[in-house]
Short mmCIF file of C-alpha atoms and ligand atoms in Angstrom, two decimals:
data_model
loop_
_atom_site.label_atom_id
_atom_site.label_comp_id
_atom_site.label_asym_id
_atom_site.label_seq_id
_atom_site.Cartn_x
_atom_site.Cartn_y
_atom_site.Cartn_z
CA UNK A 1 -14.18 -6.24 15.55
CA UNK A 2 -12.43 -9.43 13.90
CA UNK A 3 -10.96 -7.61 10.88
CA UNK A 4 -10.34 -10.07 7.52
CA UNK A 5 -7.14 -8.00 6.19
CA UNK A 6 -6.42 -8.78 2.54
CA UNK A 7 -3.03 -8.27 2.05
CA UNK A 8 -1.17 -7.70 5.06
CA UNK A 9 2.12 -8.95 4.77
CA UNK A 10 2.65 -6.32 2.42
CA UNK A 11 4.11 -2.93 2.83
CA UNK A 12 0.70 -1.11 3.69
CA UNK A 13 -1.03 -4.26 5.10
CA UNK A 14 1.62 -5.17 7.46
CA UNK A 15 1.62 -1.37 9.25
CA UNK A 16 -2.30 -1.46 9.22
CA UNK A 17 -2.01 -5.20 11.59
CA UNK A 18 0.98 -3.58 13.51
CA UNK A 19 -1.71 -0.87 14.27
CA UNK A 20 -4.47 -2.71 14.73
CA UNK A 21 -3.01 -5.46 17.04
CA UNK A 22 -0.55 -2.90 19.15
CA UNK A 23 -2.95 0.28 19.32
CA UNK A 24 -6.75 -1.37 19.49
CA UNK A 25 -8.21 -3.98 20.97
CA UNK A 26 -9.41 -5.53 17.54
CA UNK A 27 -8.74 -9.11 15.99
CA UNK A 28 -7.25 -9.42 12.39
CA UNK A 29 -7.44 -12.58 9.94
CA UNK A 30 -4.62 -11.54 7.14
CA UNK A 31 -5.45 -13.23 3.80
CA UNK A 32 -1.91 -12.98 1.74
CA UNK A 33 -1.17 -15.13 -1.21
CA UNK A 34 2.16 -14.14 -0.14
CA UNK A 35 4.09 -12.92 -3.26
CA UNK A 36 7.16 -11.61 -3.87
CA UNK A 37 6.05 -8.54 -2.56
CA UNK A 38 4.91 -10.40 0.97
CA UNK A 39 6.73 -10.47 3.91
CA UNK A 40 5.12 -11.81 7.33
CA UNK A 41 8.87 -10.46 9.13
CA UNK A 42 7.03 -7.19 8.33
CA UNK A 43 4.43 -8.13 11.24
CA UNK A 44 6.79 -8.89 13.96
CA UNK A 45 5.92 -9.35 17.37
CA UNK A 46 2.32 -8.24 16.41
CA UNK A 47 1.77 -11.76 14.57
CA UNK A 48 2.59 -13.36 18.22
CA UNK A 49 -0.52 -11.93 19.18
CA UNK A 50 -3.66 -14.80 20.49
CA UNK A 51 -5.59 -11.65 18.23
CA UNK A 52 -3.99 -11.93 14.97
CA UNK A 53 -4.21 -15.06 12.61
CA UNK A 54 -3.04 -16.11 8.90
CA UNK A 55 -4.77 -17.23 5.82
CA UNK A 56 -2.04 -17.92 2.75
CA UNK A 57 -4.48 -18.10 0.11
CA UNK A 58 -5.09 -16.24 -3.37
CA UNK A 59 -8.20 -13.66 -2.80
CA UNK A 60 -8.77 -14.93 -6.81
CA UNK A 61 -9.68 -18.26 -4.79
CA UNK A 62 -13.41 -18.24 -4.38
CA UNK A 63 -13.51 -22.18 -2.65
CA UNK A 64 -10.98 -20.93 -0.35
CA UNK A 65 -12.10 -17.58 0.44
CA UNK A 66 -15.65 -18.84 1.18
CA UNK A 67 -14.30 -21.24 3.32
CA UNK A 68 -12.04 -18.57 5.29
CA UNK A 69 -15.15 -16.76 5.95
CA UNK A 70 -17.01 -19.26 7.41
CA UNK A 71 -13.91 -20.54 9.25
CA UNK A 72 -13.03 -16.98 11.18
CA UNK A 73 -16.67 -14.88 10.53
CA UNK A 74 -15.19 -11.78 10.34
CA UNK A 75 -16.73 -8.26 11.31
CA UNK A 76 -14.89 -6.38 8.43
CA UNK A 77 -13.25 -6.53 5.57
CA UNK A 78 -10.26 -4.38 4.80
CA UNK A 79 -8.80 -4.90 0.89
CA UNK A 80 -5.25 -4.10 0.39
CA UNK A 81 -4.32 -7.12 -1.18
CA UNK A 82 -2.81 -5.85 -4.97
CA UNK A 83 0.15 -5.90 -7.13
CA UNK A 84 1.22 -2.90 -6.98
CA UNK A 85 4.11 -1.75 -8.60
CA UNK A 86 3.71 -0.06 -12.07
CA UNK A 87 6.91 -0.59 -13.69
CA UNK A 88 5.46 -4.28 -13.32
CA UNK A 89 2.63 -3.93 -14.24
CA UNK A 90 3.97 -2.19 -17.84
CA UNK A 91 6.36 -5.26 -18.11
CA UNK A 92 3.83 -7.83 -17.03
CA UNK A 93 -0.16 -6.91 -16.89
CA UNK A 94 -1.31 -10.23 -16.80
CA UNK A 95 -0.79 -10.67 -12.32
CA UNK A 96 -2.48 -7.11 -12.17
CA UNK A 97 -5.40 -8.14 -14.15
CA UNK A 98 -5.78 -11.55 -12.10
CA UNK A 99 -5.22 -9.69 -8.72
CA UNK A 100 -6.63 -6.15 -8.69
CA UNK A 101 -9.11 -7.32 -11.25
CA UNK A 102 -10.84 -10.78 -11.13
CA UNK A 103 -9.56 -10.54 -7.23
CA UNK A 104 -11.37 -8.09 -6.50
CA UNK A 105 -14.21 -9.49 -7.82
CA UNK A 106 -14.28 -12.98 -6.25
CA UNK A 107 -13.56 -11.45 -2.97
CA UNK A 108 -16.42 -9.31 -3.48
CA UNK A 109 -18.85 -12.55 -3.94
CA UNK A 110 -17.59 -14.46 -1.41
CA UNK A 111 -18.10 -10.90 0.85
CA UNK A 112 -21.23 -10.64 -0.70
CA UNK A 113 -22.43 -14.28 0.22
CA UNK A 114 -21.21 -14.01 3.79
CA UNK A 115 -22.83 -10.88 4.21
CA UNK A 116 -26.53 -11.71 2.92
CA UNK A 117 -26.40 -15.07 5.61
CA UNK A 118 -25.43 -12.69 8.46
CA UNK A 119 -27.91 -12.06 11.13
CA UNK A 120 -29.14 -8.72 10.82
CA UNK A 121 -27.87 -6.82 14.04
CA UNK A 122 -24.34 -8.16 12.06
CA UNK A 123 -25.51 -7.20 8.61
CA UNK A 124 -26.09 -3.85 9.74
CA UNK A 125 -22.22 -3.51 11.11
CA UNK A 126 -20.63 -5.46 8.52
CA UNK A 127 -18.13 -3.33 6.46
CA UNK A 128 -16.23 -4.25 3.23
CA UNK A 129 -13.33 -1.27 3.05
CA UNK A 130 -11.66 -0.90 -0.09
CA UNK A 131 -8.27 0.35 -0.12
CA UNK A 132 -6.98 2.19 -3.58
CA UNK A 133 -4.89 4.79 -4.83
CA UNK A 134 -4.86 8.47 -6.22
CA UNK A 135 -3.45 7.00 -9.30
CA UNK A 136 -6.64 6.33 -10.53
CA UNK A 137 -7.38 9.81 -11.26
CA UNK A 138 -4.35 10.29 -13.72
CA UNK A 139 -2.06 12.94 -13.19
CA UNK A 140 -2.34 16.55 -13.13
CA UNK A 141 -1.34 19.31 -15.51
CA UNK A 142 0.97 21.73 -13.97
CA UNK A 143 1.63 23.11 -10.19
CA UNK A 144 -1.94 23.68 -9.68
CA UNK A 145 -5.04 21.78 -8.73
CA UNK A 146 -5.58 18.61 -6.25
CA UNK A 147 -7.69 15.75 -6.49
CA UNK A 148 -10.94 15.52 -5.09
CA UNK A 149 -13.49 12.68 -4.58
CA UNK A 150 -15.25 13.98 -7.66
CA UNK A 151 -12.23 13.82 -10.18
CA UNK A 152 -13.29 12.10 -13.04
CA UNK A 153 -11.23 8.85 -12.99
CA UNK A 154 -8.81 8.85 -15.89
CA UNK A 155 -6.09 6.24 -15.17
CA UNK A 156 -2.06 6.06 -17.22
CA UNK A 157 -1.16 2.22 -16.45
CA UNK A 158 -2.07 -1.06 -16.41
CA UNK A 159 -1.65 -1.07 -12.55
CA UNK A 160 -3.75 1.72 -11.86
CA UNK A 161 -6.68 0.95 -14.60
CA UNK A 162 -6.82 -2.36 -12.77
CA UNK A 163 -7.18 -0.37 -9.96
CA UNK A 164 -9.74 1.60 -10.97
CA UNK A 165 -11.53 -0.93 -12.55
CA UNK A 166 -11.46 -2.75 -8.85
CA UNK A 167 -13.13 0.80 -7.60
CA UNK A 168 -15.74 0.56 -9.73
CA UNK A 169 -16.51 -2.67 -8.91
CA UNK A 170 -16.56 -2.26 -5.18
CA UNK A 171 -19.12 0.71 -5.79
CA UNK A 172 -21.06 -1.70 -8.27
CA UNK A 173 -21.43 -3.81 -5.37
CA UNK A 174 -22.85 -1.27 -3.11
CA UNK A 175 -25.33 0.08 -5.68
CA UNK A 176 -26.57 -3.04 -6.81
CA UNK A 177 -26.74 -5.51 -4.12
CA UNK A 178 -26.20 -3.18 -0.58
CA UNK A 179 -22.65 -4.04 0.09
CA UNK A 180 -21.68 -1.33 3.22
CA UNK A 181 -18.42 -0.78 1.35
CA UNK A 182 -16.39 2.02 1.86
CA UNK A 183 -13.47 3.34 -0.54
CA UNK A 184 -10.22 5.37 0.00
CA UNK A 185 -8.00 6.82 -2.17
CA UNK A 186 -4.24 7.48 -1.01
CA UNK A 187 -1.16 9.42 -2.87
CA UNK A 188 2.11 7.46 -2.41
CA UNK A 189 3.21 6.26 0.92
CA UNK A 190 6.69 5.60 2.48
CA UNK A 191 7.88 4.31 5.37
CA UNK A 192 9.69 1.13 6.98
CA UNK A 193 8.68 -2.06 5.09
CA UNK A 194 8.83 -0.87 1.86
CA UNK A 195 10.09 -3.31 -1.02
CA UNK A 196 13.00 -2.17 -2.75
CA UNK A 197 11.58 -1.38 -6.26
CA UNK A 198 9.95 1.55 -5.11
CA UNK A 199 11.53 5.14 -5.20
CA UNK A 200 12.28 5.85 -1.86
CA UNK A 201 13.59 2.32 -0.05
CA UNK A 202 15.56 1.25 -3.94
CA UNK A 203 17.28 4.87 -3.33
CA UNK A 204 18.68 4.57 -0.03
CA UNK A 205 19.87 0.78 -0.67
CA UNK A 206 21.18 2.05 -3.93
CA UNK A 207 23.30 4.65 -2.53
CA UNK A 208 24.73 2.35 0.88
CA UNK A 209 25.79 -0.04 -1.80
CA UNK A 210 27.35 2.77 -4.25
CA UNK A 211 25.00 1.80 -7.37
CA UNK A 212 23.85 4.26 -9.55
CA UNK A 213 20.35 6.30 -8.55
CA UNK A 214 18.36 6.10 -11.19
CA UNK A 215 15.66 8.84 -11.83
CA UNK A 216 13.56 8.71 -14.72
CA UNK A 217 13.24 11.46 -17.45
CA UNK A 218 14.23 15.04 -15.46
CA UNK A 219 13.12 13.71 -12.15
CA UNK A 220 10.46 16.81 -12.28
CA UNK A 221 7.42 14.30 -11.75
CA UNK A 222 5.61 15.70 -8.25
CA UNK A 223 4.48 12.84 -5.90
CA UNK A 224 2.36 13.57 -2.48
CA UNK A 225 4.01 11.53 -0.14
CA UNK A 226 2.50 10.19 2.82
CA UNK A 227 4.18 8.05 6.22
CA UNK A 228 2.65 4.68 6.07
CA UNK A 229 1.54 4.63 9.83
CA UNK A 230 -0.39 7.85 8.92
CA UNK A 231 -1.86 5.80 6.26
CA UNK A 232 -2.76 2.87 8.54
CA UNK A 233 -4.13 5.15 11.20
CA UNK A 234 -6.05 7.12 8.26
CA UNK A 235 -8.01 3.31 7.24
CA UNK A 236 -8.63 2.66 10.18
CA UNK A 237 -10.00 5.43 11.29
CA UNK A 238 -12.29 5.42 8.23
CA UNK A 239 -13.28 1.67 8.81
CA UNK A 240 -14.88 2.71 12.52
CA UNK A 241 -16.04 6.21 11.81
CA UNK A 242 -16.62 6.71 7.83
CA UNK A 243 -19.87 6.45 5.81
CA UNK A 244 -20.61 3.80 3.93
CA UNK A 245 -21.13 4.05 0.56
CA UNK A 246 -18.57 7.41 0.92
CA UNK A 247 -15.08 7.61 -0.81
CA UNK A 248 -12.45 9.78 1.55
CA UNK A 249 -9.51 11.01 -0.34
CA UNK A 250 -6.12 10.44 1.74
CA UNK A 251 -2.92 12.24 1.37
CA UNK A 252 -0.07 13.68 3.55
CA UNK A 253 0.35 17.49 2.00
CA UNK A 254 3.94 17.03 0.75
CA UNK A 255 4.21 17.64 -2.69
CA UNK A 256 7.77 16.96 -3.90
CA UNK A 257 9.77 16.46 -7.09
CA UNK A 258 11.31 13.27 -7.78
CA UNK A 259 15.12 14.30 -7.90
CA UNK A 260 14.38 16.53 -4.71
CA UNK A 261 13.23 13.34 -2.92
CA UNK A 262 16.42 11.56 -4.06
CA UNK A 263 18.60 14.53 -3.12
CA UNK A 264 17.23 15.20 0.72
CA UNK A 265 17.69 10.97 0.75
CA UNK A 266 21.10 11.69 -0.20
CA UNK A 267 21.72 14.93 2.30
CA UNK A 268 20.30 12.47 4.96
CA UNK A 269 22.51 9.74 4.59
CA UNK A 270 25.81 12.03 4.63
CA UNK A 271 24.32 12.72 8.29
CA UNK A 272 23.31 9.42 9.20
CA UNK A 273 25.88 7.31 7.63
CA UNK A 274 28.84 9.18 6.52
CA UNK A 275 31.29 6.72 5.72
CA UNK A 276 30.49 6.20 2.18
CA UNK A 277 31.37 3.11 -0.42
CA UNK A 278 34.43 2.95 -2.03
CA UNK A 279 34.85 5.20 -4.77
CA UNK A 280 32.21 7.41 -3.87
CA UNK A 281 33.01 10.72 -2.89
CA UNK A 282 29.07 11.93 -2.11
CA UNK A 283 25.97 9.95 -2.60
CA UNK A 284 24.44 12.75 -4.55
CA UNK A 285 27.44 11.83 -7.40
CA UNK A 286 25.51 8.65 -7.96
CA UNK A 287 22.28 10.47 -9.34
CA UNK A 288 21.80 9.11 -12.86
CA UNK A 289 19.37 9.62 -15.21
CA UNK A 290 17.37 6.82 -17.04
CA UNK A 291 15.29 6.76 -19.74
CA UNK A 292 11.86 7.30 -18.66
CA UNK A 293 8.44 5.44 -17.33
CA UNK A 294 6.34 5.11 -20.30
CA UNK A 295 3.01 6.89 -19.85
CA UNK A 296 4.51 8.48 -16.71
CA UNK A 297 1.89 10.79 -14.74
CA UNK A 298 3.68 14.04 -14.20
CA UNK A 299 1.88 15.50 -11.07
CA UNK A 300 -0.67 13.53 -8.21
CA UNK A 301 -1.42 16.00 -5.66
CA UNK A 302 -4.31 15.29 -2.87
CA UNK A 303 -7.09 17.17 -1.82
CA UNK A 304 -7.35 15.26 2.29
CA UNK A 305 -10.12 17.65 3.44
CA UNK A 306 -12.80 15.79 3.56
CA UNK A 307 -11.56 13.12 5.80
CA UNK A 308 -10.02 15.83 8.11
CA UNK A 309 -13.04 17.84 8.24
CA UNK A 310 -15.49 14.32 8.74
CA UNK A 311 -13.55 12.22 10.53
CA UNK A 312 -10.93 14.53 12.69
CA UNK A 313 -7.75 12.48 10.73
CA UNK A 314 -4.58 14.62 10.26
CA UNK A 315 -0.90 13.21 9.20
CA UNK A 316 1.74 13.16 12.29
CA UNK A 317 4.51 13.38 10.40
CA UNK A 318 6.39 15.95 8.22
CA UNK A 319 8.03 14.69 5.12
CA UNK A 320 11.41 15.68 6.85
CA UNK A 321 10.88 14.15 9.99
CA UNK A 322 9.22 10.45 8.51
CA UNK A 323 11.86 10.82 5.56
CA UNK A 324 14.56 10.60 8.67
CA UNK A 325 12.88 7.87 10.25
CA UNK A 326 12.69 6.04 7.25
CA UNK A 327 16.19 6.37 6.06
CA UNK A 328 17.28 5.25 9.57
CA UNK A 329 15.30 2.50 10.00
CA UNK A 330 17.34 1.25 6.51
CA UNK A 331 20.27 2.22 8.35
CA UNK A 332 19.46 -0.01 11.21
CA UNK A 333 17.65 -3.30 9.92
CA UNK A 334 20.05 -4.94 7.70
CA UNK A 335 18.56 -8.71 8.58
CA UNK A 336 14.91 -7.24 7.09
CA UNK A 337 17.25 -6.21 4.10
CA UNK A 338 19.25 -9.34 3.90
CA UNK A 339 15.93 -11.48 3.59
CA UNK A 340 14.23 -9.14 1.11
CA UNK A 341 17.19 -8.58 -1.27
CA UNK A 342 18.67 -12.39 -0.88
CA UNK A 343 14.96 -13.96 -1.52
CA UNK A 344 16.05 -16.03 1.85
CA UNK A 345 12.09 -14.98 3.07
CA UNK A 346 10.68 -16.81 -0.31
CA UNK A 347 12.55 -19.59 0.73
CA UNK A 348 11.43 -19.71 3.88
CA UNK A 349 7.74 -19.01 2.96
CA UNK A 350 8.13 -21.53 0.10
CA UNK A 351 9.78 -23.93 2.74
CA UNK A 352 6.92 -23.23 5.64
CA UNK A 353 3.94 -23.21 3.64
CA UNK A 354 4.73 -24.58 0.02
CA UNK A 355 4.73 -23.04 -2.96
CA UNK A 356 2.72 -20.14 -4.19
CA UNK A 357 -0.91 -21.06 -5.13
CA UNK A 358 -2.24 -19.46 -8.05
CA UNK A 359 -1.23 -17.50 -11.50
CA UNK A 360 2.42 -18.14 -11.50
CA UNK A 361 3.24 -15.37 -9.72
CA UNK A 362 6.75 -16.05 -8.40
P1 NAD B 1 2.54 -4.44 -1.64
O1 NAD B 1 2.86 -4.79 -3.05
O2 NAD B 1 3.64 -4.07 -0.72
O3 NAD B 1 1.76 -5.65 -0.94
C1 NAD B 1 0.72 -6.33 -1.58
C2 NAD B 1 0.38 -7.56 -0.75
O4 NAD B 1 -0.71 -8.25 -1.41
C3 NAD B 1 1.52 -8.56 -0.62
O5 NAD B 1 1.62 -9.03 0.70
C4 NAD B 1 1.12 -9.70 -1.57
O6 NAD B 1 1.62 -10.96 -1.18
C5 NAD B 1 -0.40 -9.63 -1.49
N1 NAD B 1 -1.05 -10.18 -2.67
C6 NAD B 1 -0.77 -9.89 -3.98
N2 NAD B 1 -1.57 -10.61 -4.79
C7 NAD B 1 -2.39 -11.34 -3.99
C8 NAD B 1 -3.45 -12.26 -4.23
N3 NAD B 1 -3.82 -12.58 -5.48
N4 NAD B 1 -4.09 -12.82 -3.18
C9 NAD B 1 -3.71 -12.51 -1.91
N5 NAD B 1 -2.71 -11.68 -1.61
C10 NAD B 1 -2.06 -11.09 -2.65
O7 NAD B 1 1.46 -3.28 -1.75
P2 NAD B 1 1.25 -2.00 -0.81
O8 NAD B 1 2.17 -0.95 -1.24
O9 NAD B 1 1.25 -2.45 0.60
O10 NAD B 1 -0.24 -1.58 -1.23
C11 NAD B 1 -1.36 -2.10 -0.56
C12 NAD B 1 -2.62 -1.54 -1.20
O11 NAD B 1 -2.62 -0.12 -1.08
C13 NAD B 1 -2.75 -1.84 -2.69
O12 NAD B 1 -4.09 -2.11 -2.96
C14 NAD B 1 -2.29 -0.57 -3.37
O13 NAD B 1 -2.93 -0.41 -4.61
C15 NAD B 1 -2.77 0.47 -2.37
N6 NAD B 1 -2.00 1.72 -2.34
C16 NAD B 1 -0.63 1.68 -2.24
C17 NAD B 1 0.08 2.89 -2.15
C18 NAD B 1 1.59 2.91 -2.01
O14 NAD B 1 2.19 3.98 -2.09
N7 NAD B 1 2.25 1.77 -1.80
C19 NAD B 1 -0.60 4.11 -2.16
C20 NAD B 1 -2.00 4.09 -2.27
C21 NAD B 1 -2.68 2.89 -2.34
O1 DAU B 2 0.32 7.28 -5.82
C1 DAU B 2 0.13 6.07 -5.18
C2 DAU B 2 0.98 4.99 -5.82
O2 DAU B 2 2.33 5.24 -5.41
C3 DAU B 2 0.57 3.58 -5.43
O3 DAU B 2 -0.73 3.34 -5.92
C4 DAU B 2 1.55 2.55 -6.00
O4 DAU B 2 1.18 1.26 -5.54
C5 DAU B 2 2.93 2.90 -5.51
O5 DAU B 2 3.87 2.00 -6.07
C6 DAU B 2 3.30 4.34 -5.89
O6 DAU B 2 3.41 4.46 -7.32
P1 DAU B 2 4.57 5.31 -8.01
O7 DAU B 2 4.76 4.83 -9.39
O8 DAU B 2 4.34 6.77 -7.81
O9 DAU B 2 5.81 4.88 -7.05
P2 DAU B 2 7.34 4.51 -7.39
O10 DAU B 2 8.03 4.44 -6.08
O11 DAU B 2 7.44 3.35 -8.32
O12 DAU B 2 7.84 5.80 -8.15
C7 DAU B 2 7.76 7.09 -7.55
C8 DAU B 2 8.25 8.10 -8.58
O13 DAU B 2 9.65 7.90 -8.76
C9 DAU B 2 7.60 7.93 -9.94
O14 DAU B 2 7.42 9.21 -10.52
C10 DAU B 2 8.63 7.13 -10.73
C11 DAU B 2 9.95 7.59 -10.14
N1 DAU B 2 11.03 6.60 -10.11
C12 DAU B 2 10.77 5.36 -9.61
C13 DAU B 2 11.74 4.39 -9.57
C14 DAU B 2 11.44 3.00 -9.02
C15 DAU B 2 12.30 6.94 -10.54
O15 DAU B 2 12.55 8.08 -10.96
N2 DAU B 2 13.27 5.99 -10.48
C16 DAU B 2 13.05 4.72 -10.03
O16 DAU B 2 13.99 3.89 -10.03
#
């Protein structure tokens, strides 16, 4: 398949093309706007490939998408494209709203429009994957319970209401005009890659550098964590194999507390890097709490049967052992770092291809 990846010099996108050019034989088109949160260093060697090419262009761009479609007629689409950080998206709603939102929708036209013109031996293969987050359920209410593909939605934030309002379009379009979409629904991944305002990756940076660790409220919020190339190997897997119209929840089956997460990150990096900054006598001393997320979901948890039960998809790693590869691979790519935390990549991006198209987004 020639795969039209929304998205993929992010965090998620960028491990689903390292998968799909270095473990299949398929081709990918990556559509990025390329925002603060993109990074094409993320792809590596993988973007070297005669299989993988590059769109920079706002998926809010209907002129431009149409035109990409007709330029690289793609098999598939797989939607990751999103801003995705909720502590944005509580200071700043408006690039949520324009992505996840009116995105969403103008990607599903020009899909839409692409699709109905197809011949129909390509109609009938086309797919139009959707790629979301557990968040849009809400959060659950004590230790017990996991969510399901039938949990009413019930999202906390502007990030994930924008996110469930871009579900509910995506199955709008299947109802109504026969788009073969299909829709997952993942808990919160980790991995290499990851931008530094999330938990785990702002953590480990946090403590090499001896800043405080900041966990809001008690830190007793639970999170299911998930490796990122499980995730990638999970989408794809449900891309070639799942059925359309069919939502398949995905999570990894590691339920932890915040301030246990930041604890085992600190216990890991008095094994892996034991010389600590100056002035700090453990990295665990520079736990501090900070006043809480408003609206904060206390609890997602997953319910991933479905998709191992249909489609044969298990995690490979164990919190412990992708939590170690993760904290190494900070250990051991300080020129990734460098670029992310210097903004020397959005020069360079601004420098290559201009500056960002769109909503302001810097
Ligand atoms: P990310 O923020 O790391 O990357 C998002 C990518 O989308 C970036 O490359 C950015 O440049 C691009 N982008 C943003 N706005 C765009 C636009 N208007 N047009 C084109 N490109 C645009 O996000 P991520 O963590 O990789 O998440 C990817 C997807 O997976 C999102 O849809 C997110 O909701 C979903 N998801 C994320 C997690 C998680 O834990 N990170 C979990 C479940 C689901
Ligand atoms: O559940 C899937 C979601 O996971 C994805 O849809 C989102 O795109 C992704 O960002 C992630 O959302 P979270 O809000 O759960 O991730 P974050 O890393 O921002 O925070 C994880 C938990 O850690 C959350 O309970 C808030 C808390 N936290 C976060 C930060 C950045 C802290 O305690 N301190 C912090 O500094």
């Amino acid at each position: 398949m020639k795969i039209l990846v929304t998205g993929g010099a992010g965090f998620i996108g960028s491990a689903v093309i390292r998968y799909l050019i270095n473990e299949t034989e398929h081709s990918v088109v990556n559509v990025d706007k390329l925002t603060y949160a993109g990074n094409l260093a993320s792809l590596g060697q993988s973007a070297e490939s005669p299989r993988y090419a590059f769109e920079r262009l706002d998926i809010a761009d209907a002129d431009g998408l149409n035109a990409t479609f007709e330029r690289h007629r793609p098999d598939a689409v797989m939607h990751l494209a999103a801003e995705s950080h909720v502590d944005r998206s509580i200071h700043g709603p408006a690039d949520f709203i324009h992505t996840n939102l009116v995105g969403t929708g103008v990607l599903l036209e020009a899909a839409r429009r692409y699709f109905e013109a197809l011949p129909a031996a390509r109609r009938a293969a086309f797919r139009f994957h959707h790629v979301s987050t557990d968040e849009v359920y809400g959060d659950l209410d004590g230790p017990e319970g996991l969510f399901t593909e039938e949990t009413p939605y019930a999202p906390s934030s502007p990030y994930s209401a924008s996110k469930a309002g871009s579900d509910h379009l995506v199955r709008a379009w299947h109802r109504t005009y026969g788009l073969p979409v299909l829709v997952t629904n993942c808990s919160n991944n980790y991995g290499p890659f990851h931008f530094p305002e999330k938990l785990i990756p702002l953590i480990i940076l946090n403590a090499r550098a001896g800043r405080p660790l900041p966990v809001y409220g008690d830190g007793g919020q639970v999170r299911d964590w998930l490796y990122v190339e499980d995730h990638a190997r999970a989408l794809v897997r449900v891309l070639e194999a799942g059925e359309v119209g069919e939502t398949y929840n995905i999570g990894g089956h590691n339920e932890h507390r915040n301030l246990e997460v930041v604890e085992r990150i600190c216990a890991l990096l008095e094994e892996l890097a034991p010389t600590h900054p100056e002035g700090v006598a453990r990295y665990a001393d520079l736990i501090t709490y900070v006043t809480d997320r408003p609206g904060h979901d206390r609890r997602y948890a997953i319910d991933a049967e479905k998709i191992e039960r249909e489609l044969g998809w298990r995690p490979q790693e164990s919190f412990d052992s992708g939590l170690r590869k993760t904290v190494a691979w900070y250990l051991n790519n300080d020129d990734w770092i460098a670029g992310v935390t210097s903004g020397a990549y959005r020069e360079w991006t601004e420098r290559q291809y201009g500056a960002p198209p769109g909503s302001g987004t810097p």
